[in-house]
Each structure stands twice: as C-alpha cells, then as structure tokens.
Coordinates of C-alpha atoms and ligand atoms in Angstrom, one line a residue:
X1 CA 16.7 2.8 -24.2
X2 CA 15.1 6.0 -26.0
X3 CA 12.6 5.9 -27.8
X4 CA 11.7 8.4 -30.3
X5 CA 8.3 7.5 -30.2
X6 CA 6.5 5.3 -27.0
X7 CA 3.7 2.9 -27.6
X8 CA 0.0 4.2 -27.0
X9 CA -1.3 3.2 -23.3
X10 CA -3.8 0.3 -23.8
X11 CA -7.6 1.6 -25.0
X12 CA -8.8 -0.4 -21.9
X13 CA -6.3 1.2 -19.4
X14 CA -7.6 1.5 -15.6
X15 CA -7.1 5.3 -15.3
X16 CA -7.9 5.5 -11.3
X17 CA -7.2 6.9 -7.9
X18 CA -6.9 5.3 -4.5
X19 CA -7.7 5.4 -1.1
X20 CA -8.1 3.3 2.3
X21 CA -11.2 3.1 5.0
X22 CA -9.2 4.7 8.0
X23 CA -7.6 7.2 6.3
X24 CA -11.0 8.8 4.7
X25 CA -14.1 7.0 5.7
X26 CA -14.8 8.7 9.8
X27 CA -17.7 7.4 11.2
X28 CA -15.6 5.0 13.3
X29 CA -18.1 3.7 15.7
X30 CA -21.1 4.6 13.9
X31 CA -23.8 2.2 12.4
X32 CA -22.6 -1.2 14.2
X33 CA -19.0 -0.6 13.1
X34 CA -16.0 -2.4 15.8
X35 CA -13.0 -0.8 16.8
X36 CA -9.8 -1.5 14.7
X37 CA -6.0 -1.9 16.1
X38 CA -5.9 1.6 14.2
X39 CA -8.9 3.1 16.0
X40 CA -7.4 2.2 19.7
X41 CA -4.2 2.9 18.8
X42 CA -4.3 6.3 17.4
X43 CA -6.7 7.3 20.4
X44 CA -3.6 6.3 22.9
X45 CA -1.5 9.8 23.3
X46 CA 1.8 10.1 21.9
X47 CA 1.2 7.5 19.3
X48 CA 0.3 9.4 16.4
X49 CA 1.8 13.3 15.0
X50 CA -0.6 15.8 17.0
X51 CA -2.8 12.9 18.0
X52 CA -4.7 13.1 14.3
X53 CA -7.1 10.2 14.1
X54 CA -9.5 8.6 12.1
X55 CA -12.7 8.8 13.6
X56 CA -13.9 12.0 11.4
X57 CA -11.3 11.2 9.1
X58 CA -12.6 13.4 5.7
X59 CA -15.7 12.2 6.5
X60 CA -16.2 10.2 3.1
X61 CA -18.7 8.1 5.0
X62 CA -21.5 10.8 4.6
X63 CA -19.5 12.3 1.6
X64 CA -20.0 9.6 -0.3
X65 CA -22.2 10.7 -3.2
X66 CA -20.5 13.9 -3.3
X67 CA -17.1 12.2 -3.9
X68 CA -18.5 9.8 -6.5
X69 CA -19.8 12.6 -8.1
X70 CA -16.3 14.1 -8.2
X71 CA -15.0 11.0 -9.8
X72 CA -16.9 11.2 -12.3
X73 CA -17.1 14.2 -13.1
X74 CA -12.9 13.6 -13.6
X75 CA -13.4 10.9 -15.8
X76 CA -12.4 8.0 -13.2
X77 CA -12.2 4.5 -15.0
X78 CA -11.3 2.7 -11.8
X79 CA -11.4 3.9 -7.9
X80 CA -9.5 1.8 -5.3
X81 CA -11.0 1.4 -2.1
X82 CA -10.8 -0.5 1.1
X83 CA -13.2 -2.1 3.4
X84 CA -13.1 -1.9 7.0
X85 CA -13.0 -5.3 8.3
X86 CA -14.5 -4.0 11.1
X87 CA -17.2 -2.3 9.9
X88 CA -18.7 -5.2 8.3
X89 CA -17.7 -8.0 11.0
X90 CA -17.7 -5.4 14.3
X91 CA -15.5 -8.4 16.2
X92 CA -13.6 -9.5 13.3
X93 CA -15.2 -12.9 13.3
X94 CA -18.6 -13.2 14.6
X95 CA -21.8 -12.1 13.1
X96 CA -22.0 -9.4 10.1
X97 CA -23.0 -5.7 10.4
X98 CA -25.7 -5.6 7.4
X99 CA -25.2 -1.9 8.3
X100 CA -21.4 -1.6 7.2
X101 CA -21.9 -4.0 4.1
X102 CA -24.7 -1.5 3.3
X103 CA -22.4 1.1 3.0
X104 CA -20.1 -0.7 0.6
X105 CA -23.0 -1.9 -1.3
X106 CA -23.7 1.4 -2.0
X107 CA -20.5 2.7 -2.7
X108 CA -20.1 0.0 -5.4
X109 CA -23.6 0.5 -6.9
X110 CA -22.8 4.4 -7.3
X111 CA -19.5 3.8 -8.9
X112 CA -21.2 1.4 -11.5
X113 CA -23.7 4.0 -12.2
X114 CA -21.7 5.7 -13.0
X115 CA -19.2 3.7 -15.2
X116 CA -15.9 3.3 -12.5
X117 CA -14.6 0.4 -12.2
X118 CA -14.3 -0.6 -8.2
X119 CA -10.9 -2.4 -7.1
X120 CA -11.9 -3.3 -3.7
X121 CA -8.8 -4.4 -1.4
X122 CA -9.9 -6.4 1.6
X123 CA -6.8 -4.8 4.2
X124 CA -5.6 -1.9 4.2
X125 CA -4.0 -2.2 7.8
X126 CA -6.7 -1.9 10.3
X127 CA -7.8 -5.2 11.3
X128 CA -10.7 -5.5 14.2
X129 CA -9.2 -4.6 17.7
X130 CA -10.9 -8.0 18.7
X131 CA -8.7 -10.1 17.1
X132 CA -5.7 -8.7 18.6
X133 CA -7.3 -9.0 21.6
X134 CA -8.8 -12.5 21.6
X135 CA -5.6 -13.9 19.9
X136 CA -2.8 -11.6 19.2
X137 CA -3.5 -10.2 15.9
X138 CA -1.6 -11.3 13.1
X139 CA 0.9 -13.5 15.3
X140 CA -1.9 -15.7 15.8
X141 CA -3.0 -18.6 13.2
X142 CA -6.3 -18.2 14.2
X143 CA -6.4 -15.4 12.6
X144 CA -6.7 -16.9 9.1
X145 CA -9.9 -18.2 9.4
X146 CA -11.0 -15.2 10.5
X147 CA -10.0 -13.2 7.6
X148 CA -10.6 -16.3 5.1
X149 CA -14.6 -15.8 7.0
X150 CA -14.6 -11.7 5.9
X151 CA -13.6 -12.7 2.4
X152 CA -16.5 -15.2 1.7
X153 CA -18.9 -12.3 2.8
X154 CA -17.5 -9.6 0.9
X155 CA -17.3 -12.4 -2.2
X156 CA -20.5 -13.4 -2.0
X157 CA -21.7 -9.8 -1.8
X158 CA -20.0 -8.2 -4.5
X159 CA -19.1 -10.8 -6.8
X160 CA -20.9 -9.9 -9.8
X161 CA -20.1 -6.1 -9.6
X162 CA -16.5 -6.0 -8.6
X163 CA -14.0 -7.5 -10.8
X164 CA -10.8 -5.9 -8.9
X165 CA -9.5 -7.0 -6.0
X166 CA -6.6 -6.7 -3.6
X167 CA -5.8 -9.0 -0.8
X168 CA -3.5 -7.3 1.1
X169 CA -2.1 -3.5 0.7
X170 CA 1.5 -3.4 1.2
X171 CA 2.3 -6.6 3.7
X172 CA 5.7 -5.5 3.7
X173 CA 5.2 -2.4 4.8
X174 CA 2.5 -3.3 8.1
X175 CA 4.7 -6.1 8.9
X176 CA 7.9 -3.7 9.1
X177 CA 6.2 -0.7 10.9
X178 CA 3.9 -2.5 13.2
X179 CA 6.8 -5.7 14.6
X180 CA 10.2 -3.8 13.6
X181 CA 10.1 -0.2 14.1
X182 CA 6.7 -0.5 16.4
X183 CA 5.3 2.6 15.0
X184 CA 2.2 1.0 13.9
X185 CA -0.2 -1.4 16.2
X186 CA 0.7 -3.5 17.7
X187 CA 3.9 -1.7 18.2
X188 CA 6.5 -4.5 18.8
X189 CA 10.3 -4.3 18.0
X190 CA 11.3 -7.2 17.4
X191 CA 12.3 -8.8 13.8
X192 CA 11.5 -12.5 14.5
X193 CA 8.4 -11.8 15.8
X194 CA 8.1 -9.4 12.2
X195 CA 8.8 -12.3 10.2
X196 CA 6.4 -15.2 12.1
X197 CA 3.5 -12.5 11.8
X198 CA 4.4 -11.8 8.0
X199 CA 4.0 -15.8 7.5
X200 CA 0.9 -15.9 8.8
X201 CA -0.2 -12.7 6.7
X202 CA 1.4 -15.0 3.5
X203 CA -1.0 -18.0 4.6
X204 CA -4.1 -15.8 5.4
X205 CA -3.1 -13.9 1.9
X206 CA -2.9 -17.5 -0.2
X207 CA -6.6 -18.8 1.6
X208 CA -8.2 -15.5 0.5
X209 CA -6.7 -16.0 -3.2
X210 CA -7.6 -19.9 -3.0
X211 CA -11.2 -19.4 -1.8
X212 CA -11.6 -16.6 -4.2
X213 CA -10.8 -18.5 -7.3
X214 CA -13.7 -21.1 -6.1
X215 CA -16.6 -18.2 -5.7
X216 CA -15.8 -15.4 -8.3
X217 CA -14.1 -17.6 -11.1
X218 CA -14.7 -14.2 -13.5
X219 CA -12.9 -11.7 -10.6
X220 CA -9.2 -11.2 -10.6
X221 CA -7.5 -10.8 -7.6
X222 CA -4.0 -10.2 -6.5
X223 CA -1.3 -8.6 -3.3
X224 CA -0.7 -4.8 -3.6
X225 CA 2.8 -4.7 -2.8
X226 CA 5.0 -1.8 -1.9
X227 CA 7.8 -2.1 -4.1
X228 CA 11.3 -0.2 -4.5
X229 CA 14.2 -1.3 -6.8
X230 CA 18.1 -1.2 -5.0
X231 CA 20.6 0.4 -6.2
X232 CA 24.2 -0.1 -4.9
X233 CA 26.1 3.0 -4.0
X234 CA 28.8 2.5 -6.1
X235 CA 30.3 -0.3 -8.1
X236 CA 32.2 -2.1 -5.5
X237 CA 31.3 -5.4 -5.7
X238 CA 30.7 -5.2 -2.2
X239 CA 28.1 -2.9 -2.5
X240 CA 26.7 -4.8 -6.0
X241 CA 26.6 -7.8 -3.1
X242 CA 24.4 -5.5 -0.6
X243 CA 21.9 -4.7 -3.3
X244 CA 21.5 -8.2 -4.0
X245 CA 21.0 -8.9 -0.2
X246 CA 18.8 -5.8 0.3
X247 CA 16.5 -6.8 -2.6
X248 CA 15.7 -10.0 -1.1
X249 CA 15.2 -8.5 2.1
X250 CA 13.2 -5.9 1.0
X251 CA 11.3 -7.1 -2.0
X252 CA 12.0 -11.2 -3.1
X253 CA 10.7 -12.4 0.4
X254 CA 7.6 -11.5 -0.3
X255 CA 7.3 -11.2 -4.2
X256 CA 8.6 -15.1 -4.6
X257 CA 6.3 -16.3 -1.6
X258 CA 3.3 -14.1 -3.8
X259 CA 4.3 -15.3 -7.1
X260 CA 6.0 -18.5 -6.9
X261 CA 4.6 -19.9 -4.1
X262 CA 8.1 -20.1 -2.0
X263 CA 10.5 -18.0 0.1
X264 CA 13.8 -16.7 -1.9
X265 CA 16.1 -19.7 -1.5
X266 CA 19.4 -17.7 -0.1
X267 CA 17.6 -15.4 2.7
X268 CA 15.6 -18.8 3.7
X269 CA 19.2 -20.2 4.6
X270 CA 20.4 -17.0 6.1
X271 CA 17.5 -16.6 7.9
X272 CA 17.2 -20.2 9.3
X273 CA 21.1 -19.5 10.3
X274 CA 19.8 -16.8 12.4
X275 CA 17.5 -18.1 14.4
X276 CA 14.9 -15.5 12.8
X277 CA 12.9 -18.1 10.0
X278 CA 8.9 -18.4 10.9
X279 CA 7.6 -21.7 11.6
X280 CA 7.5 -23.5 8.0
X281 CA 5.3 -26.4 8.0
X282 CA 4.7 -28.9 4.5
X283 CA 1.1 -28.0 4.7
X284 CA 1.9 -24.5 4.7
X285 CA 4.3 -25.0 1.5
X286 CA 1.5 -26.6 -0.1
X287 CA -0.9 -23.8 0.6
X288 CA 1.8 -21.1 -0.9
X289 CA 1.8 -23.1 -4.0
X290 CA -1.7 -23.4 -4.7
X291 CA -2.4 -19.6 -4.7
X292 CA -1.4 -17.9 -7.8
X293 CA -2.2 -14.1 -8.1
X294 CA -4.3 -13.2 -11.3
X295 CA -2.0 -9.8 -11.2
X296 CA 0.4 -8.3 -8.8
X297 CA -0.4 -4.4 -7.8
X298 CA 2.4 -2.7 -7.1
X299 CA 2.8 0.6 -5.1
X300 CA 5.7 2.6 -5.9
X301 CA 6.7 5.7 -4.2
X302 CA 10.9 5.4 -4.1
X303 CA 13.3 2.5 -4.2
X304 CA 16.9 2.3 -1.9
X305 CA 20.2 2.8 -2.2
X306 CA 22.2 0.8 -0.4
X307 CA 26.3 0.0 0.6
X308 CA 28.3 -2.7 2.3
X309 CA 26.8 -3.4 5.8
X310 CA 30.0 -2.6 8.1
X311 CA 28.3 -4.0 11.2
X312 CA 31.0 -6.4 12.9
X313 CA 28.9 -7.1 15.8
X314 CA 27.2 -10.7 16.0
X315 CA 23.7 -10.9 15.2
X316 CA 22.4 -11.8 18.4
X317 CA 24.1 -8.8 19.9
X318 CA 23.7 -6.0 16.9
X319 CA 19.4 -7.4 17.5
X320 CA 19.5 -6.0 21.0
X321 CA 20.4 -2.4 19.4
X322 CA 18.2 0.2 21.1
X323 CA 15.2 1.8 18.6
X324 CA 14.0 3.9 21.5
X325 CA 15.1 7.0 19.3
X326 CA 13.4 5.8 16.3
X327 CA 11.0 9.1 15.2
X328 CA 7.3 7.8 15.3
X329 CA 6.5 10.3 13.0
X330 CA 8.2 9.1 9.9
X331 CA 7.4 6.3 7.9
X332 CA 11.3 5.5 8.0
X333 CA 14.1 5.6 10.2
X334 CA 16.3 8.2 10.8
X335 CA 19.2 8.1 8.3
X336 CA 21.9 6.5 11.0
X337 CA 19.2 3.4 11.7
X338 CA 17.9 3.3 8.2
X339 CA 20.2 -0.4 7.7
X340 CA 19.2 -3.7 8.4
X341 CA 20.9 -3.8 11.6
X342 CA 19.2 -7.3 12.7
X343 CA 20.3 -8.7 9.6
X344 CA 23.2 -6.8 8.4
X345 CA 23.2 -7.7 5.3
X346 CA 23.1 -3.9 3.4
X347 CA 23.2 -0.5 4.9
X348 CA 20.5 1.5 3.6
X349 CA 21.6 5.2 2.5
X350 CA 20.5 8.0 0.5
X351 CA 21.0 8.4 -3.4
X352 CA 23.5 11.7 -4.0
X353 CA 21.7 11.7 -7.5
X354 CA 17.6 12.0 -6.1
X355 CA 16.2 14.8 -4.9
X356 CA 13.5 14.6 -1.8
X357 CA 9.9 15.5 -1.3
X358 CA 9.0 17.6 1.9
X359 CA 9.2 14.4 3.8
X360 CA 12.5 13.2 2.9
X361 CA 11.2 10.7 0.6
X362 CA 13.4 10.2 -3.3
X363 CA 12.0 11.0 -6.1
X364 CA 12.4 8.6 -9.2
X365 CA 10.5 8.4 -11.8
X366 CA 13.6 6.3 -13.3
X367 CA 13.6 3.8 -11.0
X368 CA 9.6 3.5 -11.6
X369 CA 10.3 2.0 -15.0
X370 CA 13.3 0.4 -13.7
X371 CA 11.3 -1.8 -11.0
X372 CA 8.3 -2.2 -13.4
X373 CA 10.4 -4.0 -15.7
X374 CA 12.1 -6.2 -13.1
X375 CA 9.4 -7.3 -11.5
X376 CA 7.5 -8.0 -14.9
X377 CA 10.9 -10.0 -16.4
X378 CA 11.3 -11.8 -13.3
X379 CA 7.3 -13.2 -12.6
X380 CA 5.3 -12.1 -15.7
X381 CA 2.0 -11.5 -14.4
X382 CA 0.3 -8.1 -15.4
X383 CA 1.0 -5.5 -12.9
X384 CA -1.4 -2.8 -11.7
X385 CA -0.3 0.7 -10.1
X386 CA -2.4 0.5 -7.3
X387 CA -0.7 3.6 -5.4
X388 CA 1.7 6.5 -6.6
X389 CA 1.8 9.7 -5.9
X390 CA 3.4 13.0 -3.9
X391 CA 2.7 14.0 -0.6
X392 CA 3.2 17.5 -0.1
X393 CA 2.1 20.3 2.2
X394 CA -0.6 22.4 -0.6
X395 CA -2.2 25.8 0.4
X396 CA -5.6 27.4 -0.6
X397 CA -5.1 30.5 -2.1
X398 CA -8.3 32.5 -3.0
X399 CA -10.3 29.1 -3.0
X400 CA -7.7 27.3 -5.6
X401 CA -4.8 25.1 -5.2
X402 CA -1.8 25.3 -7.7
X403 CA -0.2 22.1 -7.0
X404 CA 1.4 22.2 -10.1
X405 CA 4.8 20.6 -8.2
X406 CA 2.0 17.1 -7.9
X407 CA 1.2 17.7 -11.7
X408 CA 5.0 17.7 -12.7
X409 CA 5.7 14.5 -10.5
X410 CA 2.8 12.4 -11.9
X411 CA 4.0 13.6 -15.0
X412 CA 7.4 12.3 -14.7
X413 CA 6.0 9.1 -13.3
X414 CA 3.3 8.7 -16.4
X415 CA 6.2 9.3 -19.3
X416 CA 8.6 6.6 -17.1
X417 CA 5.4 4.0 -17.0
X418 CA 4.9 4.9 -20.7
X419 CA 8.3 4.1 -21.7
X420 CA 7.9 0.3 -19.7
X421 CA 5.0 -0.1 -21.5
X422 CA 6.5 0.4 -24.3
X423 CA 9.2 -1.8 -23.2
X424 CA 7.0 -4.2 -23.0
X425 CA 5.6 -4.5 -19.6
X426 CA 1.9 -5.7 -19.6
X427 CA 0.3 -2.7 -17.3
X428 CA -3.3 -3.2 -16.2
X429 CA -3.7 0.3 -14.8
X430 CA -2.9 3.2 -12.4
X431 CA -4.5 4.2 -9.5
X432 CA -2.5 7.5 -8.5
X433 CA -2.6 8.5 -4.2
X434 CA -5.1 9.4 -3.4
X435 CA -8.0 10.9 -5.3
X436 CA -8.9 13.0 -1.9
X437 CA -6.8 15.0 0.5
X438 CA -7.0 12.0 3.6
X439 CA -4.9 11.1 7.1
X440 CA -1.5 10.1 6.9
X441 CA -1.2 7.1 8.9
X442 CA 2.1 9.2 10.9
X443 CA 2.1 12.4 9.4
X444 CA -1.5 13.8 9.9
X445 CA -3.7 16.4 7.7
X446 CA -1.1 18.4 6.7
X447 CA 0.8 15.7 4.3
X448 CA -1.6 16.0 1.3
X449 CA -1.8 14.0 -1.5
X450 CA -5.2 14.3 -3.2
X451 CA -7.1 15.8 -6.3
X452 CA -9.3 17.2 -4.3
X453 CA -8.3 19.2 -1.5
X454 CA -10.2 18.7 2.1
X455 CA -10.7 21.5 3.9
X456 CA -9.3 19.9 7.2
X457 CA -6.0 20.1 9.1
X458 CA -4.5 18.3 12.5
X459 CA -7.3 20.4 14.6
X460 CA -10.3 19.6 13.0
X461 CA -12.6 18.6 10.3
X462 CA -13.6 22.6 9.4
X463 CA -16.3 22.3 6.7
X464 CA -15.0 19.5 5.0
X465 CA -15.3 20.8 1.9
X466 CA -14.4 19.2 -1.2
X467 CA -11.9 21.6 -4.2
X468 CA -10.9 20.1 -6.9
X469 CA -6.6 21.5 -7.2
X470 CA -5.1 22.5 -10.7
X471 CA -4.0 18.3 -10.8
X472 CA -7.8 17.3 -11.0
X473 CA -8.2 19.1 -14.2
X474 CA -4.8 18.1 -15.2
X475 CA -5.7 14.3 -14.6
X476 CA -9.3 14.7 -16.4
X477 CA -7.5 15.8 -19.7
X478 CA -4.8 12.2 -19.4
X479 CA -7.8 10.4 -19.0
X480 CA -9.9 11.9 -21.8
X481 CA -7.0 11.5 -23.7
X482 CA -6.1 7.7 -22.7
X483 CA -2.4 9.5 -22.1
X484 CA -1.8 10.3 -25.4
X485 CA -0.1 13.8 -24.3
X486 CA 2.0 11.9 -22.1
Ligands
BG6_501 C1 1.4 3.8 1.4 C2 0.1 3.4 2.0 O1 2.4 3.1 2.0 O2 1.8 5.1 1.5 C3 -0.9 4.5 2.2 O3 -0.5 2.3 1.3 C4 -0.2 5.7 2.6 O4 -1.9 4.1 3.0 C5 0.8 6.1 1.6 O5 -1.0 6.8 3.0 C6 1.6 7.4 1.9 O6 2.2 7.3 3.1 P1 2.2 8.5 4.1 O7 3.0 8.2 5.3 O8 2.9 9.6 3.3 O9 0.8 8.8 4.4

C-alpha cells in the first residue's frame, strides 16, 4: 500500500532513546553494588572482543546530570533505562543497597524535572553473580522469587513517577546467546537446557507483570522483545513451510507465551517429539494466563530469511554438532551455522535483496512495517519501539561527527513506522539505540550507536567526553516537529 499522504504521528508520541546499566552506567563495584554474571564474565580473558568491560563503561554513573542535561536539551519525551539488579540488591536476593536505589531515584527525579518520561526495564541481561552461584541462574526456579522480590522494591520505589516499564529486554535473545551459542554467561551450548531456562524466564516474566498490576494499578508494563519477521527465500512451498517453522521458532514461542498466555501449539508438539519441551506444569499454565502485558515493546533491528532445512541427520545426532567454531564476537553465527541445526526445521540465510551494516547485520526498513503490522494483527496490544537503530564504526573529525549514514537509516525506519501507523498499527512510541555511544555486549567501543559520541574506545575511557553527532540535531528537529517532516 502507498499512500499519498501518511497519518500524523500521535500528539502524545513517546519520542525517546535507550540504553541498559552495563553497557553505560561503570561504577561496577562502587557504592554497595554486587557483581553481575556480566561483571565476572567479561573480566574472564577470551570472553569478550579485546577484553572491553563494563566496569567504567561511559561512566554514566557520575555523568548522570550531564547526560540528562543532554536529553533535554534534545527535546527527549521518554528515555529508556535499565536497573542493575545488582546494584540495588548486591546478592540478588538479600537485603537492599539504599545506595544503588539512590542512584535510580535520582535519575528518575532529574528526568521528571525535566519533563522525560522514564521507561524503566527491570533486566537488561545482567542478573547478580550470586544467583548463578547459589542456584544456577535462570535454570533454577528459585530464581523467580528472587526477581519477583527486586520488583516489589523497585515498585514500591517508583511507582508514582514511572509509568513505563519493561520486564524483560529481549528474552529471546539472552536465552539464545547465553544456553545455545554460549557466547553470553553462562555460556552453555545446549538447546534443551535454552529452552527449560527460557520457561523459567516466562514464569519469572508473568509474576513480575502479576505482582505489578496489584501495586501500581496506574503503570503499564510489558516484555521488550527482539523481534524479526521471516521471509522465505523463494516461493517453493518448501521454503513458504520453513518460514512458517522459523517464525515459531524464532518469534511465536515467546510472543503467544507473552500475549496469550500459552506456547504456539505446533512447536509444543514438535518440541515434546524431541525430547527438548521444558518442564510444563498446570500451575505454571495457570500463571501464563493470568499475566497480560499492558503493551508489548518490540526491538527491531533485521528480520531472516530463511529456506528448506536439508539436514537429513536425526535430531539426536545433528544436536551433538560441534559450535566450537562459533565466532564469540558476533551476535550471530557464522553464515554456514546460522540454521536451526538442533531443530532443523528452517535454514537461516541471507536476503540477496538487503544490504548489510559494518557488522553484517540487514537493513530493512520494509520489513519494520512489515513485522509491526503482524505482530499488531495477530495480538492487538499497543506496541512500543523500545530499541532501533545502526551500529556503525563513527569518527571525530575536528571535534564533529557526520554520521549522516545513522540519520538516513533512522530515517528510513521513521517513514516505514509512519506508513504502519497509518496502516493502522496503534504505536505508543520509539526509543531509538542508544541515545549515548555505550559497550557492545560482543563487539566493544568501537560499534557505535549513539547521539552523542563518547570519547572512549577498547583501551580506555579517555576523557569521556560527551559530543553531540549531526543525528542529535537531526533527532531534536523530529521531535520538535512530532515527525511531521517524516
Ligand atoms: C539489542 C540489545 O539486542 O541489541 C542491546 O538489547 C544491544 O543491549 C543492541 O546493544 C545492539 O547489539 P550490539 O551487539 O550491536 O551491541
């Protein structure tokens, strides 16, 4: 559909930017704070690209203010944020750090002043090291109470000034990375033990919402999910069938279990076939039903393309394949192991008709508009961007940054959301990655995606100084103009 002219975004419309604790905050053992899984993890060699860590991070923790300022001095109606579990409980469920709820208090209360919304999202990946020591992290059900205990603080802290929040930031991704291609913590490879972890995330994930709907009845909360519409790689009907398959695999087993309280009914029996379902149990079922998202945040980057899985081999033998060669450093796998090789159900392969960033990642604004309007069709709650953006390597040249290559993908991205808008998806708002320069979880300093450029790389913090890039002033005028130009 063309339209010759698009519908006006709505005069309320979240215009925002996003970040997470680890990947800007520092300070990692300061003021009371616990170790995370990410704080051990990226300290053990060889785990992450040239070692970069977290602990100085951009320093956000004592740049606080100064970033704040920078918000609003862009015109920010919303700023998503994360809170370090572990800065406010240090051993992830004992007693809490009035230190590191300090901080967020004052975060919050300087956003407010100055008239940004907060969207607080409670885990954003790096849960406290002591819960994967006492119990085994997220494979552990013990864990729930645990993270259902963090909630009630944070809700009875900041109930009456934040109205936003995210329970989880991209579950399918942590799950994947960190029990399938082990190149998050915990580092595990191995796909059942992916999927009984994810159902515990899904239970922890429906407490939070359940327990949140009894404290902050005027708050709306809901999953960020990273999201990607499939495309078969030609019309064969046998690669229409893989893009059925890969869209359950990728996206419906956790969008249904998020929004309809269940698991997609065909993987469930294919699963269960394979030896490979989690551990179901009827109170469980019960729990998934009585936690209904006030909005679903969706973080799009790229979808997949995928073909007929030609994988002959049993499952039990194709699960025993060797990732040893998997590259840590990327946030996929290589091309040949980019299938679903466990469950070959689809072969995952690259679209002849996208073009890549630095980092081999598609870009499609297309299929932005194409997955906002599936995912709106199919479970009709309002949908908030909560992450999209271009991660690209940006150099300072006489104190400026022309990163007019970010300002032509956000672009793209804006005129594709406009057009489901006017389509008739209900769109909450947008928070674009990231509104600073900030680690890449596998790819270090020099993967940039922010407004404001950092003056950091891989070997050091520098001065830490904070430049707005050509984007920032290109973002000020979309907000001042509620997208009209768009
Ligand atoms: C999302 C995460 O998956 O992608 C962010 O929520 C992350 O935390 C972003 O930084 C970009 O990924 P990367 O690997 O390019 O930093």
């Amino acid at each position: 559909m063309y339209y010759d002219k698009l519908d006006d975004f709505p005069p309320d419309f979240l215009w925002g930017a996003a970040s997470a604790a680890y990947q800007i905050e520092g300070a990692y053992d300061e003021d009371g704070k616990g170790p995370s899984i990410w704080d051990v993890y990226a300290h053990q060699p060889g785990n992450t690209f040239n070692g970069t860590t977290g602990d100085v991070a951009i320093d956000h923790y004592h740049h606080m203010k100064e970033d704040v300022a920078l918000m609003a001095k862009m015109g920010l109606k919303a700023y998503r944020f994360s809170v370090a579990w572990a800065r406010v409980i240090p051993d992830g469920d004992g007693a809490v750090n009035e230190a590191g709820l300090d901080f967020y208090r004052r975060l919050i209360r300087e956003l407010k002043q100055n008239g940004i919304e907060p969207v607080l999202t409670l885990y954003h990946w790096d849960l406290p090291q002591a819960l994967q020591d006492k119990y085994g992290g997220w494979e552990s059900r013990e864990v729930i109470p645990a993270f259902a205990k963090y909630c009630r603080t944070l809700f009875h802290a900041f109930k009456d000034d934040v109205k936003y929040w995210v329970t989880f930031n991209e579950q399918n991704v942590f799950t994947g990375l960190g029990y399938r291609w082990g190149n998050h913590p915990p580092k595990v490879q191995d796909v059942r033990r992916m999927f009984a972890a994810n159902h515990i995330v899904n239970l922890a994930n429906a407490t939070a919402i359940k327990l949140f709907h009894e404290l902050v009845p005027n708050g709306l909360i809901g999953p960020s999910f990273g999201y990607g519409p499939v495309y078969p790689l030609t019309g064969a009907p046998t690669d229409v069938l893989a893009a059925v398959n890969a869209d359950d695999f990728n996206n419906n087993w956790w969008l249904d279990v998020y929004c309809r309280g269940e698991y997609p009914y065909f993987m469930a029996k294919t699963l269960t076939r394979m030896g490979l379902m989690p551990d179901v149990t009827d109170a469980d079922r019960a729990l998934l039903k009585q936690a209904h998202p006030d909005f679903l945040g969706i973080n799009y980057y790229h979808g997949g393309t995928v073909q007929q899985n030609r994988l002959e081999k049993p499952v039990a033998e194709a699960a025993k394949k060797d990732f040893s060669a998997t590259d840590p450093y990327l946030m996929q796998p290589k091309a040949d192991q980019a299938q679903s090789p466990e469950v070959p159900m689809f072969n995952a392969v690259a679209n002849p008709y996208l073009k890549k960033t630095d980092w081999g990642w598609e870009i499609d604004p297309v299929g932005f508009r194409v997955g906002l309007r599936q995912v709106y069709e199919k479970y009709r709650l309002p949908l908030f961007v909560t992450e999209n953006g271009l991660g690209a390597v940006d150099e300072l040249a006489d104190g400026e940054v022309d990163d007019q290559y970010r300002i032509d993908y956000l672009a793209a991205h804006l005129r594709t959301m406009k057009e489901a808008i006017t389509d008739g998806v209900e769109l909450i708002g947008y928070c674009a990655w990231s509104f600073t320069d900030l680690l890449s979880w596998l790819n270090g300093y020099r993967k940039r995606y922010g407004f404001v450029y950092v003056d950091r790389d891989d070997d050091g913090p520098k001065q830490l100084k904070r430049i707005p890039k050509k984007s920032f002033y290109w973002y000020q005028q979309i907000i001042a103009q509620n997208g009209a130009q768009i």
